PDB file of C-alpha atoms and ligand atoms in Angstrom:
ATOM      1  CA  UNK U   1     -12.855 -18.611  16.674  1.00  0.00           C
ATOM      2  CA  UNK U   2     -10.127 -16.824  14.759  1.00  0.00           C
ATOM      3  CA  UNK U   3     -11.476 -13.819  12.655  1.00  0.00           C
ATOM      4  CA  UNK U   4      -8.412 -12.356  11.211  1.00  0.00           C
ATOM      5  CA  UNK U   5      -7.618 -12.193   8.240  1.00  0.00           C
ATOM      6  CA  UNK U   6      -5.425 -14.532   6.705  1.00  0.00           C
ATOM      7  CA  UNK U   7      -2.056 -12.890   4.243  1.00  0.00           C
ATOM      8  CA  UNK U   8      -0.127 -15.614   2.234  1.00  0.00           C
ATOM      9  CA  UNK U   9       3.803 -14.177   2.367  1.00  0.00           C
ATOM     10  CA  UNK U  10       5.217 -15.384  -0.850  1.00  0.00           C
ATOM     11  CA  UNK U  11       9.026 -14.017  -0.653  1.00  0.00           C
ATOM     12  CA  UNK U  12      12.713 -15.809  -0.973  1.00  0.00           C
ATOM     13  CA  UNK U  13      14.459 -13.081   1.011  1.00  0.00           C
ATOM     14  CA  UNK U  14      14.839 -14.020   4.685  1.00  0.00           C
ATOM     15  CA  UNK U  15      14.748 -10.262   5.482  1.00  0.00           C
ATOM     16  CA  UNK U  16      11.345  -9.203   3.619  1.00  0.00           C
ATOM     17  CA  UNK U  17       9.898 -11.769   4.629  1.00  0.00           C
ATOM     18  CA  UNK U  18      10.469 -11.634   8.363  1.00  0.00           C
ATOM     19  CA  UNK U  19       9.809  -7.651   7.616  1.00  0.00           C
ATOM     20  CA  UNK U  20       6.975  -8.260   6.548  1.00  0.00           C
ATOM     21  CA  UNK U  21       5.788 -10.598   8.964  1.00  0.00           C
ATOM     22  CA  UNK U  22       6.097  -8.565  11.743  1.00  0.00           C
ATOM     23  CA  UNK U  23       4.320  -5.353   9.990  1.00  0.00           C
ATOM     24  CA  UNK U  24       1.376  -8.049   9.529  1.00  0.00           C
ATOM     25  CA  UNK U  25       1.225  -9.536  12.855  1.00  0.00           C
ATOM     26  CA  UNK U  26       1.652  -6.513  14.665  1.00  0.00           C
ATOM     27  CA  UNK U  27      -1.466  -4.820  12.453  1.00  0.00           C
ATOM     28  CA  UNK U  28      -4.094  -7.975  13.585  1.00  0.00           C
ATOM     29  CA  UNK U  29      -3.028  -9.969  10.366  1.00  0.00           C
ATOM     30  CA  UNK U  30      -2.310 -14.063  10.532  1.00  0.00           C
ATOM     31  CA  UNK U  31       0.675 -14.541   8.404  1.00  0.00           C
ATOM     32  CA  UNK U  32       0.927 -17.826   6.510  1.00  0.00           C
ATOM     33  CA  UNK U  33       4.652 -17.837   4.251  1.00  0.00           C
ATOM     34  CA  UNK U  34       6.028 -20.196   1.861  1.00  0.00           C
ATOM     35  CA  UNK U  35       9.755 -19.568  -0.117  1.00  0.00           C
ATOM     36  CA  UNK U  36       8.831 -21.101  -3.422  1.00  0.00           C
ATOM     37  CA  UNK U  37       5.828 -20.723  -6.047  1.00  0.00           C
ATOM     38  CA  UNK U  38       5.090 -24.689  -5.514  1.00  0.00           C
ATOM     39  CA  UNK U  39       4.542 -24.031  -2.521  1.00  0.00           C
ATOM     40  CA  UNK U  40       2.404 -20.980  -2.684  1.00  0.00           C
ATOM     41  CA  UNK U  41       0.094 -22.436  -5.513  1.00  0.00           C
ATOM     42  CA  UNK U  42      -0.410 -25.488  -2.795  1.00  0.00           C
ATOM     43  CA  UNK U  43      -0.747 -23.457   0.794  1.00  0.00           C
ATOM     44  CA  UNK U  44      -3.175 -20.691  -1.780  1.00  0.00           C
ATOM     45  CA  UNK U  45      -5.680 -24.064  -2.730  1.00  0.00           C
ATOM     46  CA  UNK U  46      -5.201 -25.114   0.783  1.00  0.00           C
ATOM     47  CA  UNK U  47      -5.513 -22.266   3.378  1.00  0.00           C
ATOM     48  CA  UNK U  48      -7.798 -19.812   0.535  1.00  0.00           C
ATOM     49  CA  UNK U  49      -5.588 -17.025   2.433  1.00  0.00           C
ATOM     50  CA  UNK U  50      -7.508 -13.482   2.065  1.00  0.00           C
ATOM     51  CA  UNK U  51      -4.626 -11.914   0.041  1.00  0.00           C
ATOM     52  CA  UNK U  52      -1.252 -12.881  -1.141  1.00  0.00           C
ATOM     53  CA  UNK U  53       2.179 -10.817  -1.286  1.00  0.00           C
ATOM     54  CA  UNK U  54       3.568 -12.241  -3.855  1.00  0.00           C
ATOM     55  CA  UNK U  55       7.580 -11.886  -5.162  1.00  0.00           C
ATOM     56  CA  UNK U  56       8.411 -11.712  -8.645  1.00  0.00           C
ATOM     57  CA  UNK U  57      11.598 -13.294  -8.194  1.00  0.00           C
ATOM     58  CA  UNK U  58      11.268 -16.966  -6.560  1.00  0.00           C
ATOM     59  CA  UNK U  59      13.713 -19.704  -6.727  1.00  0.00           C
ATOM     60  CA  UNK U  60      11.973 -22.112  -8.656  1.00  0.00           C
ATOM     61  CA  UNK U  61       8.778 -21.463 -10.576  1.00  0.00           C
ATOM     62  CA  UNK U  62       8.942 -17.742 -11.831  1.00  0.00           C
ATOM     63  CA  UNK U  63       6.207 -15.330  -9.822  1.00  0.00           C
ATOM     64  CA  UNK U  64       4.031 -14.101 -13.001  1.00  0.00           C
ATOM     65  CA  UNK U  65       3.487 -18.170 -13.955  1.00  0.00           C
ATOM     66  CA  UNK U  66       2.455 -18.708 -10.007  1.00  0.00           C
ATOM     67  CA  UNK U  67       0.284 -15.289 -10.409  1.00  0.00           C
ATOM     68  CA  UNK U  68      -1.455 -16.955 -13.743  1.00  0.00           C
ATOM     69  CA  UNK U  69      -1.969 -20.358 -12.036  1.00  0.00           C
ATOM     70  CA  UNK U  70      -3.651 -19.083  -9.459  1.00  0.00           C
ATOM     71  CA  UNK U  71      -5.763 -17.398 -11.259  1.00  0.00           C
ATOM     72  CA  UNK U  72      -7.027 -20.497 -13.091  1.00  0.00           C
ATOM     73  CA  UNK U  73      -9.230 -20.504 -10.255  1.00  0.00           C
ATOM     74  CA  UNK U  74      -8.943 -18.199  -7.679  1.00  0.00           C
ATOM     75  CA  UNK U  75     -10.132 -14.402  -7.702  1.00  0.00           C
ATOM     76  CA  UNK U  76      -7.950 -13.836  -4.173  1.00  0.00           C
ATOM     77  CA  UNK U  77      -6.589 -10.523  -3.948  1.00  0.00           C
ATOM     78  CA  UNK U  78      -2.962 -10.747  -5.028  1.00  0.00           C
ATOM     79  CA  UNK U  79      -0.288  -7.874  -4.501  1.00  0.00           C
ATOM     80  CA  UNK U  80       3.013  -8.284  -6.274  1.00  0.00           C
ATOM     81  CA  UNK U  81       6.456  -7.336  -4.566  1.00  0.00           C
ATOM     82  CA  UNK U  82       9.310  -6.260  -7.698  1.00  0.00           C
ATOM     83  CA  UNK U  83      12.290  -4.692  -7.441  1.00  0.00           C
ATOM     84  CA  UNK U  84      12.834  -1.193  -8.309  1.00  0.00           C
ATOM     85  CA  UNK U  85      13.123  -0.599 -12.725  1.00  0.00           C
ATOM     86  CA  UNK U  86      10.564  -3.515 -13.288  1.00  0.00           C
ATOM     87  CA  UNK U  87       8.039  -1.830 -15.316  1.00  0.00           C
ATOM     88  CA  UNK U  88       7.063  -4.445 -17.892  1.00  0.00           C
ATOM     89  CA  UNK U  89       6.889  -6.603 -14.956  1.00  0.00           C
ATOM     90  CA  UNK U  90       4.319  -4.918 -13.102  1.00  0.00           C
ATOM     91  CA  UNK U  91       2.387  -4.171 -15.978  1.00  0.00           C
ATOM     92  CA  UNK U  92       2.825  -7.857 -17.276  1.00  0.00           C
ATOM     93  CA  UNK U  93       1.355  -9.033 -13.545  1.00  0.00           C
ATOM     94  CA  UNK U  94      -1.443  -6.553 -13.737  1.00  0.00           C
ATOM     95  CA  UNK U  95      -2.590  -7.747 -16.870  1.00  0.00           C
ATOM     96  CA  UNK U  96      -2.537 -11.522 -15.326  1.00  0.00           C
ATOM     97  CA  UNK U  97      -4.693 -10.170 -12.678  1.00  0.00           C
ATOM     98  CA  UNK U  98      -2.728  -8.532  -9.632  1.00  0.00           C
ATOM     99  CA  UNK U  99      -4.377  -6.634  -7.698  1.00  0.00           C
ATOM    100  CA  UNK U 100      -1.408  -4.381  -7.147  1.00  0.00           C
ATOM    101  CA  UNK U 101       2.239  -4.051  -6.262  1.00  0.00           C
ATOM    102  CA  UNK U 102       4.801  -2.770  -4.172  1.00  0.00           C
ATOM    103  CA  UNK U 103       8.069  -1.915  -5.292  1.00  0.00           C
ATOM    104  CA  UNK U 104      11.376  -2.997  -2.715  1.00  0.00           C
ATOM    105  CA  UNK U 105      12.321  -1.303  -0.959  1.00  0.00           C
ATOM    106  CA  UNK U 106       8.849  -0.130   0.907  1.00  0.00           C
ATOM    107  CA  UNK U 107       7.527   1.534   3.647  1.00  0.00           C
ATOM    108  CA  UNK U 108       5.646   0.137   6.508  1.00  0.00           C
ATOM    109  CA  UNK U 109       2.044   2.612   5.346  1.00  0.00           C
ATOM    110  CA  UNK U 110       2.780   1.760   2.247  1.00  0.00           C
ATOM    111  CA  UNK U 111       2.183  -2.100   2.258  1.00  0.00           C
ATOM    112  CA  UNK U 112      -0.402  -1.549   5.186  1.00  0.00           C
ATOM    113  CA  UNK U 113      -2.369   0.520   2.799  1.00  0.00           C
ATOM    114  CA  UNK U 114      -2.222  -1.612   0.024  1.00  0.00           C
ATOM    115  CA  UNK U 115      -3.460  -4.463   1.636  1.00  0.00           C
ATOM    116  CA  UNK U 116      -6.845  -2.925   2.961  1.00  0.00           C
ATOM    117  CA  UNK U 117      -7.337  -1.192  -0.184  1.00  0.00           C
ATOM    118  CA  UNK U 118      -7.089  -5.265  -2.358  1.00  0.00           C
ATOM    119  CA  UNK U 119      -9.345  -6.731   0.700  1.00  0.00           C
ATOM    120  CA  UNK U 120     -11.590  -3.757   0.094  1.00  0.00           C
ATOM    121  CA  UNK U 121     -12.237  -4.252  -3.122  1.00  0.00           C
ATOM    122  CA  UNK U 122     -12.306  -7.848  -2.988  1.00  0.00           C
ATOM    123  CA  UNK U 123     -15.159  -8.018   0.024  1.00  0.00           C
ATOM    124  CA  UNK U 124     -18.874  -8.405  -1.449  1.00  0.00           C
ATOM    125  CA  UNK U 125     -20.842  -5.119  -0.880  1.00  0.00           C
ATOM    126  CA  UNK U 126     -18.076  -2.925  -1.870  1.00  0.00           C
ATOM    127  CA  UNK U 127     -19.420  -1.680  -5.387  1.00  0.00           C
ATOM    128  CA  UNK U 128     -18.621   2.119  -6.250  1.00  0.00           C
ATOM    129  CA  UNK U 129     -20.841   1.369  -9.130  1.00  0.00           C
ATOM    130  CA  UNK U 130     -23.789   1.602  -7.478  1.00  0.00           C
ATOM    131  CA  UNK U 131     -23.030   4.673  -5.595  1.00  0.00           C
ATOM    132  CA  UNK U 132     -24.164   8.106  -7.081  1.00  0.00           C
ATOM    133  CA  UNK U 133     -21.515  10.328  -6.001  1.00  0.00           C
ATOM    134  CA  UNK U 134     -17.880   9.875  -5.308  1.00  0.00           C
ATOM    135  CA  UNK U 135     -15.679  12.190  -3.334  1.00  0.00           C
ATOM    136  CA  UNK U 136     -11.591  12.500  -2.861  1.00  0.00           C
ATOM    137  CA  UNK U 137     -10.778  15.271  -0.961  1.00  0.00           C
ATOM    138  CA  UNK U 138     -12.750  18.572  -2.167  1.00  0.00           C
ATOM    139  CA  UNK U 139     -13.301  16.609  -5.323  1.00  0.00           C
ATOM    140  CA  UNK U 140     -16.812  15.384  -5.958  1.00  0.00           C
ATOM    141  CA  UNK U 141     -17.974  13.308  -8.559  1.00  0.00           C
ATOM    142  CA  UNK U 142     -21.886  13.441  -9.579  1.00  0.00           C
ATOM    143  CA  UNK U 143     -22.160   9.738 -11.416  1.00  0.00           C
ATOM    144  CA  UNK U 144     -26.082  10.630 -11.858  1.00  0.00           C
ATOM    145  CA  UNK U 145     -25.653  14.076 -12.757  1.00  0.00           C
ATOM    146  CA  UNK U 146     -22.652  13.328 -14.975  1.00  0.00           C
ATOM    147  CA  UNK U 147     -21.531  16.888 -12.591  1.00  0.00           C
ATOM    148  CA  UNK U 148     -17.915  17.561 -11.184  1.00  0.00           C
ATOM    149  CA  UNK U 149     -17.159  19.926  -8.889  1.00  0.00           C
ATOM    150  CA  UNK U 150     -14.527  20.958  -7.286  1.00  0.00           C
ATOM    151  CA  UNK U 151     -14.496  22.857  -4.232  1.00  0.00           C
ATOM    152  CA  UNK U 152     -18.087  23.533  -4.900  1.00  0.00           C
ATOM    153  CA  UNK U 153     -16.917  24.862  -8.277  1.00  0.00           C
ATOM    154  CA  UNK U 154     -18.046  23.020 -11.398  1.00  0.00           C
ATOM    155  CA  UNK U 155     -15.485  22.130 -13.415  1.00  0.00           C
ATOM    156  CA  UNK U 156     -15.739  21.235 -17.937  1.00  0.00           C
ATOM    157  CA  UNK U 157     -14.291  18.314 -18.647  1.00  0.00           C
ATOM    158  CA  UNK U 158     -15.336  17.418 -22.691  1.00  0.00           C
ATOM    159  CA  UNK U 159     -16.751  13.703 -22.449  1.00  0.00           C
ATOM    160  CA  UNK U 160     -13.602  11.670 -23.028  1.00  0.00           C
ATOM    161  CA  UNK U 161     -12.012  13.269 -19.827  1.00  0.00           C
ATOM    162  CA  UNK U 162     -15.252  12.663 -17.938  1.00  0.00           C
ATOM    163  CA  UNK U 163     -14.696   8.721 -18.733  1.00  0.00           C
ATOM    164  CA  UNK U 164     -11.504   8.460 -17.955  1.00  0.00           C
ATOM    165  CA  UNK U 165     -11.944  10.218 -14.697  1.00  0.00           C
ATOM    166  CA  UNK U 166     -15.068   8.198 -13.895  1.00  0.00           C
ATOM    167  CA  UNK U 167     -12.768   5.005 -14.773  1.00  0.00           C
ATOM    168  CA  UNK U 168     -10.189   6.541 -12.436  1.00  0.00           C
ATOM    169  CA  UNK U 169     -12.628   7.125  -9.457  1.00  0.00           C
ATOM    170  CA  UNK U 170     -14.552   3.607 -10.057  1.00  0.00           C
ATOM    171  CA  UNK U 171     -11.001   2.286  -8.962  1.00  0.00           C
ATOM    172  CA  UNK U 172     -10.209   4.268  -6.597  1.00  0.00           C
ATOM    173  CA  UNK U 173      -6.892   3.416  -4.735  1.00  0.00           C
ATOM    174  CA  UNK U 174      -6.005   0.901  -7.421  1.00  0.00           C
ATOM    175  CA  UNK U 175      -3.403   1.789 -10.309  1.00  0.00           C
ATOM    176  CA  UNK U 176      -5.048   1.032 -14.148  1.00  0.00           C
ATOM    177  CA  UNK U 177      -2.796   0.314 -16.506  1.00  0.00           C
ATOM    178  CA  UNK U 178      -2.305   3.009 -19.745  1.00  0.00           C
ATOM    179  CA  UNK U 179      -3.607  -0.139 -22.011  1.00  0.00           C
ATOM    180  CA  UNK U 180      -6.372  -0.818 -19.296  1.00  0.00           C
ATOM    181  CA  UNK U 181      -7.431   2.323 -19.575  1.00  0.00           C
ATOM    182  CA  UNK U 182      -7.239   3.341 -23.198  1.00  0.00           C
ATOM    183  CA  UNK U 183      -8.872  -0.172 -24.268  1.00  0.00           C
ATOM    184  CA  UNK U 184     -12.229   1.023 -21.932  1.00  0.00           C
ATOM    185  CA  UNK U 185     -12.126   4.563 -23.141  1.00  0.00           C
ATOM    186  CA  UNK U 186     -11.411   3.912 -27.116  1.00  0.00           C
ATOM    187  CA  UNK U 187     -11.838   0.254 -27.481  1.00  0.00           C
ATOM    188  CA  UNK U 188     -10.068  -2.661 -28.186  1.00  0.00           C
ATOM    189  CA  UNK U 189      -8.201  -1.890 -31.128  1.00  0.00           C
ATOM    190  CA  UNK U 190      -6.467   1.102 -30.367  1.00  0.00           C
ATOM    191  CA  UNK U 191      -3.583   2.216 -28.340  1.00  0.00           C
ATOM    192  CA  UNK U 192      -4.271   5.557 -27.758  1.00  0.00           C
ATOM    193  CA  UNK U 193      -1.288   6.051 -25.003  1.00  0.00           C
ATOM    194  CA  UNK U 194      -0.489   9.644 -26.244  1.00  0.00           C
ATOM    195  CA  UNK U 195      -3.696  10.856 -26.738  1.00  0.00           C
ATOM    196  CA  UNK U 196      -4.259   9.155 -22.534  1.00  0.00           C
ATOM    197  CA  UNK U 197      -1.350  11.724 -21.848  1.00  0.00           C
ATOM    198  CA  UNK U 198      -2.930  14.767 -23.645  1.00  0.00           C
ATOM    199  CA  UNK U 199      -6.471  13.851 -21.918  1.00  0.00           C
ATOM    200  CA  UNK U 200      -4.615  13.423 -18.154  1.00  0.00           C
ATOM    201  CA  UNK U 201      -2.934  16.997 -19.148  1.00  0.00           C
ATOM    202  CA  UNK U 202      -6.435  18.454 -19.176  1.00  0.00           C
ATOM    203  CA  UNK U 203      -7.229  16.798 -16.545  1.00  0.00           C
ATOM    204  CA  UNK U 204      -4.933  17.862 -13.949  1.00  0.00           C
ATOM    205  CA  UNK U 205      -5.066  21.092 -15.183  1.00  0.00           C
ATOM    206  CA  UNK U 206      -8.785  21.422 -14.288  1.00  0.00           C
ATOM    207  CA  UNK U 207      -9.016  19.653 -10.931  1.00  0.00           C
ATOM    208  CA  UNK U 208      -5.293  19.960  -9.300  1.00  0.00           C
ATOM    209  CA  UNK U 209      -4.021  22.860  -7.861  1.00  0.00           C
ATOM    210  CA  UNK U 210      -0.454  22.172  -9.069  1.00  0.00           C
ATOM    211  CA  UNK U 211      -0.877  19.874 -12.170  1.00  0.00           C
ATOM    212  CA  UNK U 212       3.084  19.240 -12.184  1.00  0.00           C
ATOM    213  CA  UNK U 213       2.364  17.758  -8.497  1.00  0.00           C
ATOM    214  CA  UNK U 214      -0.623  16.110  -9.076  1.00  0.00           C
ATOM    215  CA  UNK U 215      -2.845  15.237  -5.791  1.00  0.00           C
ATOM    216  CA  UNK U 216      -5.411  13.563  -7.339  1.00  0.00           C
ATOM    217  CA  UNK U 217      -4.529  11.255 -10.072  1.00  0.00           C
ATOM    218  CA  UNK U 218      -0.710   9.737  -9.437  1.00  0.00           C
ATOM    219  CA  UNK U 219       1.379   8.695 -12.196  1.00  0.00           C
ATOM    220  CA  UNK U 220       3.057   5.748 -11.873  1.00  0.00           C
ATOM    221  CA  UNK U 221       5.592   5.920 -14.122  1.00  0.00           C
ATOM    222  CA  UNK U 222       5.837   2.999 -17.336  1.00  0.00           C
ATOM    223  CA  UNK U 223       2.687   1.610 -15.869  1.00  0.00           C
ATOM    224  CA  UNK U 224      -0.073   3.838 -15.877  1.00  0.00           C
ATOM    225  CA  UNK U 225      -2.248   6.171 -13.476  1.00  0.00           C
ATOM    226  CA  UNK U 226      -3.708   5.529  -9.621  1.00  0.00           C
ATOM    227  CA  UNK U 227      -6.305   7.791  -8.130  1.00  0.00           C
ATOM    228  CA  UNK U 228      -5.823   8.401  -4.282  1.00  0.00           C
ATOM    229  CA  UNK U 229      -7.974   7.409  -1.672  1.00  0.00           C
ATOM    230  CA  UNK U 230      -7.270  10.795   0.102  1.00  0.00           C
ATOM    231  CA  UNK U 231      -5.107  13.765  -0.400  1.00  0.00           C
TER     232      UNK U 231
HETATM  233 CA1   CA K 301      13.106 -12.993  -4.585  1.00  0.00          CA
END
């Protein structure tokens, strides 16, 4: 019996793709690759691979429509691979659903790491909702206490910077979007991107030791803010 886990390469470039291939095989992965998005919508129904790397650019059917037909019906972990400058395209396939992206050119740790963070938060059992405290380095996060310290100090945040912090740390590893996050502090009908920048000021001025190099929270820039798995 085969237990690894199955990745779905969806790339037109020769070189990823065979880049990519060998990073996977060589880290326990089965690789599974198509060249086109008919083809990936067909092998995804077919093989239900555990998580697809998916280019933006592909030959025939464009990679955001492949991203939203997949998602018609099927919650598989996708990561999307754009070319450097493509902001509105990685927000656009974040909003359709992505799990994530990685921007060309990229590292070998890079990619490795965002693969087991998607399949992580994919798996069943995996729920930091249901765990009382979170902790990132010598941050700790009291969900039950509503407490933060860091290094054993406590730190004020007023209650809108708890939220988005708590939002932050609930997806740990993954990058929310500045509409994501604004719509589940302030609601739906606001787009309260500047006040998200004055809040994340506060922020990282309370809990990083250098807020201009931020350890904790990462920007990523046109597309919103990622809190690390470890720093
Ligand atoms: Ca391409």
């Amino acid at each position: 019996m085969n237990n690894k886990q199955q990745i779905l390469i969806v790339e037109d470039e020769k070189g990823i793709s065979n880049f990519m291939t060998s990073v996977l095989t060589s880290n326990d992965y089965q690789v599974l690759k198509c060249q086109n998005g008919k083809e990936a919508v067909s092998l995804t129904a077919a093989n239900s691979p555990d998580l697809i790397l998916l280019d933006l650019g592909l030959p025939d059917i464009d990679g955001l429509e492949v991203l939203s037909r997949i998602r018609q019906w099927s919650d598989v972990p996708v990561i999307v691979v754009t070319a450097r400058g493509d902001e509105t395209e990685k927000v656009k396939a974040l909003d359709l659903g992505a799990d994530d992206y990685v921007t060309k050119p990229f590292g070998t740790l890079e990619l490795l790491a965002r693969i087991r963070t998607a399949i992580r938060h994919q798996q069943k059992g995996y729920n930091p909702l249901e765990t009382d405290k979170i902790s990132i380095g010598e941050l700790v996060i009291d969900l039950v206490k509503r407490k933060i310290t860091m290094n054993g100090e406590m730190v004020h945040l007023t209650p809108i910077e708890y939220k988005i912090l708590v939002l932050l740390a609930k997806n740990i590893g993954r990058v929310l979007t500045l509409d994501y996050i604004c719509k589940e502090i302030w609601g739906p009908y606001t787009n309260e991107h500047n006040a998200l920048r004055v809040n994340m000021a506060n922020i990282r001025r309370k809990i990083e030791v250098n807020p201009a190099e931020p350890k904790y929270i990462h920007t990523e820039v046109g597309v919103g803010y990622r809190m690390m798995e470890e720093v």
